[in-house]
Structures are given as C-alpha cells and as structure tokens.
Coordinates of C-alpha atoms in Angstrom, one line a residue:
X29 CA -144.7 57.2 -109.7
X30 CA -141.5 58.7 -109.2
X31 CA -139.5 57.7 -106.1
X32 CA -136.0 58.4 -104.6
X33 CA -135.2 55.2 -102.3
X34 CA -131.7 56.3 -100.2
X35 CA -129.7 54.3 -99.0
X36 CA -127.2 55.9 -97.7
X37 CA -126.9 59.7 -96.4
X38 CA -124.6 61.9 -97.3
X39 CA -123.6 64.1 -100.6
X40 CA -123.1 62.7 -103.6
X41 CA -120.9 64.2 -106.5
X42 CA -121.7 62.1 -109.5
X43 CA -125.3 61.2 -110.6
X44 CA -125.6 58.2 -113.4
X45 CA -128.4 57.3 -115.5
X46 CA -129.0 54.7 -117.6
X47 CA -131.9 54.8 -120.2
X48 CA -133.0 53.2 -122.9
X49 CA -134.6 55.3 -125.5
X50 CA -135.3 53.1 -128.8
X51 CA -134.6 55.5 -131.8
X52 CA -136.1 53.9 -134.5
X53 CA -137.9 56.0 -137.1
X54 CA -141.4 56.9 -135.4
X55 CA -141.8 54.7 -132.5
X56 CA -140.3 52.3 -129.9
X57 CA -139.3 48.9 -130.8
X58 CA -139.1 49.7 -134.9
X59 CA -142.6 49.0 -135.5
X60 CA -142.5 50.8 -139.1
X61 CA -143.3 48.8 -141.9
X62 CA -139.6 48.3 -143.3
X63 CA -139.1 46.3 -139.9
X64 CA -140.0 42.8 -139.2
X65 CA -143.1 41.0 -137.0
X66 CA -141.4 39.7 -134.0
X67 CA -141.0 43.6 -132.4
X68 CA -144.2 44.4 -134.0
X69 CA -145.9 42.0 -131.8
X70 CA -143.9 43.4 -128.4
X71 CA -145.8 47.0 -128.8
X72 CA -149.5 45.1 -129.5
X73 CA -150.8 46.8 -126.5
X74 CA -149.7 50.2 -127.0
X75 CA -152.3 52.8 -128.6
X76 CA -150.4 54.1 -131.8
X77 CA -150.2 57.8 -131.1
X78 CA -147.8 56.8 -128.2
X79 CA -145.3 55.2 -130.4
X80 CA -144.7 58.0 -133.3
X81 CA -140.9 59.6 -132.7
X82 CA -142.8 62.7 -133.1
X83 CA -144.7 62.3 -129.4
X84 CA -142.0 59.8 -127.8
X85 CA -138.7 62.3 -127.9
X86 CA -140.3 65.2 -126.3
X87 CA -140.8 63.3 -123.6
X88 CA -137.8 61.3 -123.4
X89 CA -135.9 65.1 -123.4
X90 CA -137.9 65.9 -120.7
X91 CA -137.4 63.0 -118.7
X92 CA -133.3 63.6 -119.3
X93 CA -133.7 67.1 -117.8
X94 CA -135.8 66.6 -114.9
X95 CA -133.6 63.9 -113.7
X96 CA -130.2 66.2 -114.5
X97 CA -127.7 63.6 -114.8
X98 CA -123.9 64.2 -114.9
X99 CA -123.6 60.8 -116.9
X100 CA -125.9 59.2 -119.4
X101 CA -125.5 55.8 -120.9
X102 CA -128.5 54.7 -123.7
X103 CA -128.9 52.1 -126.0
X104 CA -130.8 51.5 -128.9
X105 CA -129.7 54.9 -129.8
X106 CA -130.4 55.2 -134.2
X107 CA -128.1 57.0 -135.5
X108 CA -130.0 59.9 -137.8
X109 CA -131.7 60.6 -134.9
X110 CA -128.5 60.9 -132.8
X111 CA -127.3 63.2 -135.4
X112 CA -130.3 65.1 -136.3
X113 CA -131.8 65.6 -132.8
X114 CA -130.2 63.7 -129.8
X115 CA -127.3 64.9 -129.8
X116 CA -127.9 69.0 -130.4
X117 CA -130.7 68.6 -128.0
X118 CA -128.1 67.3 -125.2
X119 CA -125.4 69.6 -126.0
X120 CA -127.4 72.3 -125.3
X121 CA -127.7 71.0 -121.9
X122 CA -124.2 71.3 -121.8
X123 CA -123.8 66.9 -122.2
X124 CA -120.5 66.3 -124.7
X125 CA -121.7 63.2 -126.3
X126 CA -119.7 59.6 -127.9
X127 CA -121.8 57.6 -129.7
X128 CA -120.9 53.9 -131.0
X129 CA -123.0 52.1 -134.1
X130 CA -123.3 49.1 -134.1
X131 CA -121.4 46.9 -137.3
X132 CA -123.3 46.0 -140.3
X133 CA -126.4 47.2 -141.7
X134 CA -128.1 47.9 -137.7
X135 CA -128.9 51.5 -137.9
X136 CA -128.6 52.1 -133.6
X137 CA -125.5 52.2 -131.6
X138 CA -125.2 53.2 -127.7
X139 CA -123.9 56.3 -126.6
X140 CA -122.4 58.0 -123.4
X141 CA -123.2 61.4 -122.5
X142 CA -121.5 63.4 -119.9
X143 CA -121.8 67.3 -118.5
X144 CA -118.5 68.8 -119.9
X145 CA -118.3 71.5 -116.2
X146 CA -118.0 67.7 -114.4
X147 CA -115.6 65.9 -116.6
X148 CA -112.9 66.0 -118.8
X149 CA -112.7 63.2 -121.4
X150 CA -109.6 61.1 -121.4
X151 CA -109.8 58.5 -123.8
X152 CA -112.8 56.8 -125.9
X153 CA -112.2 52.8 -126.6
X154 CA -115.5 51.2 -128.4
X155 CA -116.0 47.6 -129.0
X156 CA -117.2 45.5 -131.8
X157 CA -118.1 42.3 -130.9
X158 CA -118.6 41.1 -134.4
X159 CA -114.9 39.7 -135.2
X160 CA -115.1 38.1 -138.6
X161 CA -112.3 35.6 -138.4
X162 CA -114.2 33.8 -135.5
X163 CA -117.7 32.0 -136.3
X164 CA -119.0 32.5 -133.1
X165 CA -119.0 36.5 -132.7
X166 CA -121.1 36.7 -135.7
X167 CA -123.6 39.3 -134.2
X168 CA -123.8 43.4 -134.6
X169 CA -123.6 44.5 -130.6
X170 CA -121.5 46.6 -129.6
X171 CA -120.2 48.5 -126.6
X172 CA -118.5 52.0 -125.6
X173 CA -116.0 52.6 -123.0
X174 CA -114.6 56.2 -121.7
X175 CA -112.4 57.0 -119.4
X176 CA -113.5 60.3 -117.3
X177 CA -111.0 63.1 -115.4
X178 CA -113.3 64.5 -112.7
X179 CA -113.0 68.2 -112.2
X180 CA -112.6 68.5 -108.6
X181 CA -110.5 71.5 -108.2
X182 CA -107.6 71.4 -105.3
X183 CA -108.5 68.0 -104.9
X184 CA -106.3 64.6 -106.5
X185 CA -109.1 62.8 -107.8
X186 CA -108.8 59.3 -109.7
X187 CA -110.0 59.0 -113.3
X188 CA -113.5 56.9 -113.6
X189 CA -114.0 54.4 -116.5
X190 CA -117.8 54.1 -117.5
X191 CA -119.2 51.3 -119.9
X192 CA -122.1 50.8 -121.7
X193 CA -123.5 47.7 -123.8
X194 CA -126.5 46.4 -125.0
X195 CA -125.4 42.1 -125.4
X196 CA -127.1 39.7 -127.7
X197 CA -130.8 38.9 -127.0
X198 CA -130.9 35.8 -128.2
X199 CA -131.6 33.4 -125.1
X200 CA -130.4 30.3 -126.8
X201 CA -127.1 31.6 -127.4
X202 CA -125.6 32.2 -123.8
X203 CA -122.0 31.4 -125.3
X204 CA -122.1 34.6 -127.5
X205 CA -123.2 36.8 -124.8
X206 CA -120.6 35.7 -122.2
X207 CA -118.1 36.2 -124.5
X208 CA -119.0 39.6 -125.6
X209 CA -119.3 40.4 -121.4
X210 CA -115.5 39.2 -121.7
X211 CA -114.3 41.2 -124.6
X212 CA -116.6 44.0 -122.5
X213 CA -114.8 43.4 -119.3
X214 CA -111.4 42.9 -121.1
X215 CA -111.6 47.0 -122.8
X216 CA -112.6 48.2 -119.0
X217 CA -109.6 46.3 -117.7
X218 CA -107.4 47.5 -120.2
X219 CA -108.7 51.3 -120.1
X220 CA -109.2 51.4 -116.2
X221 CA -106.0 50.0 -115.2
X222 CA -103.5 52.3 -113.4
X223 CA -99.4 52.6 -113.5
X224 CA -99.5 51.8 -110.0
X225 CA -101.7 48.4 -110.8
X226 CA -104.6 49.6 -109.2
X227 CA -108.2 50.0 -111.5
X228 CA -109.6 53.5 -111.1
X229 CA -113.6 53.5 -110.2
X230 CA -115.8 51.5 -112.8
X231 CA -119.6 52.2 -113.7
X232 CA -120.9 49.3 -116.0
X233 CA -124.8 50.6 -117.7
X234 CA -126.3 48.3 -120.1
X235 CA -128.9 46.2 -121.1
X236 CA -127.3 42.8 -120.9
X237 CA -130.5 40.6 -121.5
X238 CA -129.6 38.3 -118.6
X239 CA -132.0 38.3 -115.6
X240 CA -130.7 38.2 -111.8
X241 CA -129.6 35.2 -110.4
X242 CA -128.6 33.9 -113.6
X243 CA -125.1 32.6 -114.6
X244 CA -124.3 35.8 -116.5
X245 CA -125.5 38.2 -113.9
X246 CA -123.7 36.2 -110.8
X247 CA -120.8 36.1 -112.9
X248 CA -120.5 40.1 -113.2
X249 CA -121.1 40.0 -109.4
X250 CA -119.1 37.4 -107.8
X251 CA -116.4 37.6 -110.6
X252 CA -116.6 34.1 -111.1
X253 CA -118.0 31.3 -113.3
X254 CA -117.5 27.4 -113.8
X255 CA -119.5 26.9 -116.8
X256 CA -118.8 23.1 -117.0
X257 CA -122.3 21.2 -118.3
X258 CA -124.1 24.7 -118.0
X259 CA -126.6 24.6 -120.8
X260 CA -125.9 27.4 -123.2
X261 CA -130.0 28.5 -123.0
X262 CA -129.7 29.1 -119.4
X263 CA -127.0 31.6 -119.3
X264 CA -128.9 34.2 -119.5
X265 CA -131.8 32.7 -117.6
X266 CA -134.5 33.8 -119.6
X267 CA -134.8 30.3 -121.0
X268 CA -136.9 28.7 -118.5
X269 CA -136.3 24.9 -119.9
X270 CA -132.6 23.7 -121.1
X271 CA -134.2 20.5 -122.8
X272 CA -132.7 20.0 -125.9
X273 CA -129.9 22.2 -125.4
X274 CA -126.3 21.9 -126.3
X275 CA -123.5 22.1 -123.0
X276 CA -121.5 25.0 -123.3
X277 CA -117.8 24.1 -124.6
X278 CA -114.5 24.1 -123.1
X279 CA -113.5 27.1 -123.9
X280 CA -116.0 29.1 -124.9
X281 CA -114.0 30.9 -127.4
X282 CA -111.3 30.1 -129.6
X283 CA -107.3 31.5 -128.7
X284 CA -107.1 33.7 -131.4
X285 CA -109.6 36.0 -129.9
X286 CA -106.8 37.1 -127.8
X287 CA -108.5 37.3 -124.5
X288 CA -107.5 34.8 -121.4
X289 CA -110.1 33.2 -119.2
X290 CA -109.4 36.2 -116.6
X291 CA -111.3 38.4 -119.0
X292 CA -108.2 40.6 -120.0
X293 CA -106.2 41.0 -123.2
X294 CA -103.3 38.1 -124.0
X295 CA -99.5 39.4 -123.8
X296 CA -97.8 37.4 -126.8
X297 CA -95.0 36.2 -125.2
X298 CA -92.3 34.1 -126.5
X299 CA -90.9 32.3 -123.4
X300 CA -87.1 32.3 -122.2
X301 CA -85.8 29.1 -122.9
X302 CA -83.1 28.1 -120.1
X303 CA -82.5 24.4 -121.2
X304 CA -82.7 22.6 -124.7
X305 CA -84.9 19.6 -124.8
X306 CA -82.1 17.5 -124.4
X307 CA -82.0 18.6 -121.2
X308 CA -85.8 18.3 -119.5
X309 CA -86.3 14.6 -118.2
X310 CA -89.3 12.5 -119.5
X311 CA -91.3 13.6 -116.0
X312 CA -90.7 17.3 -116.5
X313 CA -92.0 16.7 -119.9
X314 CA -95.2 15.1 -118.9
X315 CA -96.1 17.7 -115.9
X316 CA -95.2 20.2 -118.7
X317 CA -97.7 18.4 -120.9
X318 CA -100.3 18.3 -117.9
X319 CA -100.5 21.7 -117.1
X320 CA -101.0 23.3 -120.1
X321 CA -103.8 21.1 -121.0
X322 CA -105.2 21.9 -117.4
X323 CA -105.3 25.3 -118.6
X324 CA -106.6 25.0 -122.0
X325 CA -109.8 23.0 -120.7
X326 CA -110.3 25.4 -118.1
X327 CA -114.5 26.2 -117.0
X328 CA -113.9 28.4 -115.2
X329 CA -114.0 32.3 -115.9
X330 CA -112.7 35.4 -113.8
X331 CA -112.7 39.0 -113.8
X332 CA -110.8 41.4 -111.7
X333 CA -113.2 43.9 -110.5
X334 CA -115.4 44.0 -107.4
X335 CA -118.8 45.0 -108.9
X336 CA -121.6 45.9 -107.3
X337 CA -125.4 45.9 -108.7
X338 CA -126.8 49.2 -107.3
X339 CA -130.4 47.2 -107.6
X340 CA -131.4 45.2 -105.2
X341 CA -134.3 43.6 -107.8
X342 CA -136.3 42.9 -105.3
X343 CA -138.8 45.0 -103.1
X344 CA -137.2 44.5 -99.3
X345 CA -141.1 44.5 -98.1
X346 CA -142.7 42.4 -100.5
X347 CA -140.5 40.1 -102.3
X348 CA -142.0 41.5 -105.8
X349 CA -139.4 41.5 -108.3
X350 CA -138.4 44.8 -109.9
X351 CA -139.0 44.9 -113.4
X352 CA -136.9 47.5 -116.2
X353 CA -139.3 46.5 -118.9
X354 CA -142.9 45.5 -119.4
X355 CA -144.1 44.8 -122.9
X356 CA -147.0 42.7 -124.3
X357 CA -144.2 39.1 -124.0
X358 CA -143.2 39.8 -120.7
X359 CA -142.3 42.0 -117.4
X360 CA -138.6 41.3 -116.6
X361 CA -135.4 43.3 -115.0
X362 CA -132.7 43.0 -117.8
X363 CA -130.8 46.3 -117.5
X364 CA -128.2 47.2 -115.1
X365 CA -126.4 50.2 -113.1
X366 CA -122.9 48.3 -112.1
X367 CA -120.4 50.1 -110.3
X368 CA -116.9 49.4 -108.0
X369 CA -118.2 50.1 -104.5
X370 CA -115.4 51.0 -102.3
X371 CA -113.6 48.6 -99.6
X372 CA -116.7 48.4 -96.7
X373 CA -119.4 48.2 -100.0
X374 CA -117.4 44.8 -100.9
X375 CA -116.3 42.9 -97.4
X376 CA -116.0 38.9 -98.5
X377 CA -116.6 39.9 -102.2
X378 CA -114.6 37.5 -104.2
X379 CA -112.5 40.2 -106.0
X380 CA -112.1 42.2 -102.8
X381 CA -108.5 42.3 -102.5
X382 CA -108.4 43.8 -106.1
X383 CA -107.1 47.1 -105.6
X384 CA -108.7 50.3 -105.9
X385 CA -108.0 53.9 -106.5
X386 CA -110.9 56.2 -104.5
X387 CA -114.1 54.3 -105.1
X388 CA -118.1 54.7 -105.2
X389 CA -120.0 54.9 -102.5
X390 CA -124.0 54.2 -103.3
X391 CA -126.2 56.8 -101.6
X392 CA -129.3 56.3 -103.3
X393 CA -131.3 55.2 -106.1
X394 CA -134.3 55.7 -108.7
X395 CA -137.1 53.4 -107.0
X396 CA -138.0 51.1 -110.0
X397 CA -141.6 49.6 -110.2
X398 CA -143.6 46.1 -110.4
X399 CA -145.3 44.6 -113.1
X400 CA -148.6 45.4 -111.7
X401 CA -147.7 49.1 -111.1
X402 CA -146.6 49.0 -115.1
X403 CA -150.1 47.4 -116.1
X404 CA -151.8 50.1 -114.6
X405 CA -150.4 52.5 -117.1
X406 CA -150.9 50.3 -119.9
X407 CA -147.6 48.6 -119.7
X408 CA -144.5 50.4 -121.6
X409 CA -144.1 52.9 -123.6
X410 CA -147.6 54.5 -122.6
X411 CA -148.4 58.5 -122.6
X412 CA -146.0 59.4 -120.0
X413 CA -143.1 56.7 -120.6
X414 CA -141.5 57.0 -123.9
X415 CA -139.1 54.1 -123.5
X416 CA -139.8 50.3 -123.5
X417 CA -137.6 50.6 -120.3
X418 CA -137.4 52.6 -117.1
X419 CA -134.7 54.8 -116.5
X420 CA -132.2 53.7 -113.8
X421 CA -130.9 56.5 -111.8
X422 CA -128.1 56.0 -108.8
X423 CA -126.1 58.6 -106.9
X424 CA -122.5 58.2 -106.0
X425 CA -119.9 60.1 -104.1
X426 CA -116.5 59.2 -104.8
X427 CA -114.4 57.9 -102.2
X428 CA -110.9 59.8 -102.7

C-alpha cells in the first residue's frame, strides 16, 4: 500500500519522517497487565501475536530502513527500550539520537534521530510542560527541540530547527493543550531565531491530538486565534458536542508562566521612568489604565512562523479524509509533518512577512490511507504495521 504522491519536481536534500512507534513492554498501546483498561480496549481488534514487542520492532526497524530518512521524529518512545534496543539499532544506521522522557512516573518520552554524514548538532532544548507552580500544566508531555547545521560543503547553508511533541489527549481539556503548543512554539522561537532577526527553517513532527479544521490545528496554520467563548472541549475538535462545557478563560494561562500571547518568552523589563506621577495628568492616567487592561484580557493568540501542513488531509479525488490512525474507537488524522515553506509556499499567509533564512520547499510526500483501506488489514497495528499510526514521510529541498 505504499505510495509516493509528488508534488513538486525537483531534488530534494532532506527527507523527514515522523513515526509513532509505542514502546511499551510487549505491544502497542501498553496492553500488559500492569496497565490500565481504557488502552486495553483501543487494541480489541488486534490478534495478540501482532502486539508482543518481540514481533512489532523488527518490523518497525525495517520500516525505518526502507524508508531511509535523514530525520526521525517518534513519540511514545519507552525508555528501556530506547536504551536497550532503539537506540543501538539506529546508530548502527549511522542516526545520532536525543531522546526526551517525559516527567513523573510515564516510562516514554519522544526522540529525534538524525544521519550524523547530513547534520551537525547545534544545540538540544527539551520541554516540560508539567510546571508545578501553575495548576493548569499539571500533565507529563513533553517535547524536544534541536537545532541542525546542514553539511553542505562550499555552500552557506542556514541552520534548521526541528520539533517534536506528543500534546495532552484529553479532549476536554483544550486549555492545557494550547498552552503546551505555546510553551512548544515559544522554545522554537527562541532556538530558531537568528542575530539578524530572521527564523532559520522550522519542521514541527508530532502527534498533537487535534484534528484539522479545528481551533488548535488552524491556529498552527494561520498563526492566529481569538479564543473568546470557544468551548475548551472543542479545541481540539475531537469533542463533537460542547454542551456542558466551560468557555475558555481570558488568558488562558497565568503571567508567571513567562510566555506572552505572541507565543514567545517574556523579557522582564523594568520600564524607564521619564516623569514622576506628579507629573502624568488624570487622562494620561486613565488611557494608561486602559491599555494595559486591553492587553491583559487579550483572546487572541499569535505565533510568528509561517507553517505549512505538508498534508493536505484530504484525497483531491474523493474528498475521503486521510486518516494517521485507525483503532477499535476510531479512524482519525491527529499527527502532523509541519514545516516553514519558503516565500511562493506562503503568498497571503498571515505570518508571511515573517522573515526567513533559506526555507523548505515541499516536493513530495508519503500517500497516507483511508479508513476503509485500514479495515481491510484489520485496522492498526496488524502483521505488517507495527505502529497504532502511519508513518508520515515528506521530502524537502532547502531553499538557500
């Protein structure tokens, strides 16, 4: 069922993949006893010999090297696995690996992977999202951010900053995921921004359990939200009914998290004072008071970067949504391939005048499948899937 859609020609320098390989103890999903019903009931469909570790990483290695790619993003990544067999597996390939673990007592993590004779590794930045001074981030995701020296030789080449994440599941709780997209967005902003001002080329993997067309996925597109009276169960739209549901608030998260409603990191700064209070009239006073309470109830979020989904979700001849996993609950697209497309990729984008250093041009893609196509294999994982989700593949050349 594999299939290469292209969509553009040319030659492509950088090939990214995205997978999600569960590495629980056995099987997908953490079906073993010492885990609890809820997943058990996701893999109900699934004959057992498919889900021991034993059968599943065999074929989830051989999946990683017939596709070959320069840059691997995974989630649900457990870490004794990672260590024991992950990791020496895909160094042999010749992959130098980062892995992140998620906080608490989660055993998985996500972890990048790239070929050391393509890339030279700058700086790695993870992110907890668990923060526990503020109720709200109470949860265990996490998410891993490098930044990536090409080696192009007799060639200037711009750095790239890849991401990966796997957000907060929960679909009643829409205010932590957007949040942890912003502390998410505010790392890449921080670790992909240039002396000049500019943001070197951005890939963004992950499985952000948000479907598309839904606040949280527009959002990462358009670079732009007004959340005002948006029920905090349809964030994500996964949630197909917001009765009873609580409106998000105004702001979504407290100050002391230190990141502003652009998505970036707060700059402390104690502000020149130029004339004593003496001095300010009663109406500079109140369009002082004005403002700054304009800015504090602010609903409306930002990010800086023009990012571009390199799937479309959709089948151009059909109109049958893609799907990136099919269990025995549901068939849905929840993980992402999200990268800075260059100047002609983002014409009338919202964050188009952002500037850019080089960029990524799309030239093709991993054709994904439909639900149907996924029932006829018995859904996921099944003999020849080892994964609860597809891979997504994309090829880039980058623009210098």
């Amino acid at each position: 069922m594999e299939a290469w859609r292209c969509v553009r020609k040319g030659y492509g320098h950088c090939v990214v993949g995205r997978g999600r390989y569960p590495m629980f103890p056995h099987h997908s999903r953490s079906l073993g006893r010492d885990w609890t019903t809820p997943w058990e009931n996701l893999q109900r469909h699934c004959r057992r010999p498919v889900l021991h570790w034993s059968f599943r990483f065999p074929n989830i290695l051989k999946e990683i090297k017939h596709f070959d790619a320069d840059v691997l993003c995974l989630q649900e990544v457990q870490e004794d696995h990672y260590g024991a067999e992950i990791r020496p597996s895909l160094e042999s390939l010749g992959y130098h690996c980062e892995y992140k673990m998620r906080t608490g007592r989660k055993p998985d993590g996500c972890a990048i992977c790239f070929k050391h004779s393509k890339f030279s590794l700058l700086s790695v930045n993870p992110v907890e999202f668990f923060r526990p001074d503020i109720s709200l981030l109470d949860r265990d995701n996490v998410g891993l951010v490098l930044l990536l020296q090409p080696k192009i030789p007799y060639a200037a080449c711009p750095a790239i900053c890849v991401a990966n994440t796997h957000l907060l599941y929960n679909p009643r709780r829409g205010d932590i995921k957007l949040t942890q997209l912003a502390m998410l967005l505010a790392e890449i902003s921080s670790v992909a921004h240039q002396k000049d001002g500019s943001f070197c080329p951005i890939v963004m993997c992950g499985d952000f359990n948000s479907v598309p067309g839904s606040p949280l996925y527009s959002f990462i597109k358009e670079g732009k939200l007004n959340y005002e009276g948006l029920p905090i169960g349809k964030v994500s739209g996964q949630e197909q009914s917001s009765r009873g549901q609580r409106i998000l608030s105004i702001p979504i998260w407290p100050p002391n998290l230190g990141i502003s409603q652009n998505c970036v990191y707060e700059v402390q700064q104690v502000p020149k004072v130029e004339k004593t209070d003496s001095d300010l009239t009663q109406t500079q006073l109140k369009q002082t008071e004005v403002l700054v309470t304009a800015e504090k109830l602010s609903s409306n979020l930002q990010h800086h970067f023009s990012l571009s989904s390199v799937y479309s979700h959709y089948f151009p001849d059909t109109g049958i949504p893609e799907v990136t996993t099919c269990h025995s609950r549901s068939a849905i697209t929840v993980d992402y391939i999200f990268y800075s497309a260059e100047k002609e990729d983002v014409a009338g984008h919202p964050g188009a005048e952002v500037a850019l250093v080089g960029g990524l041009k799309l030239l093709a893609r991993l054709s994904l499948l439909t639900e149907q196509d996924l029932w006829t294999v018995n859904g996921l994982p099944n003999e020849n899937n080892s994964s609860d989700h597809l891979p997504l593949l994309a090829k880039f050349r980058l623009e210098l």
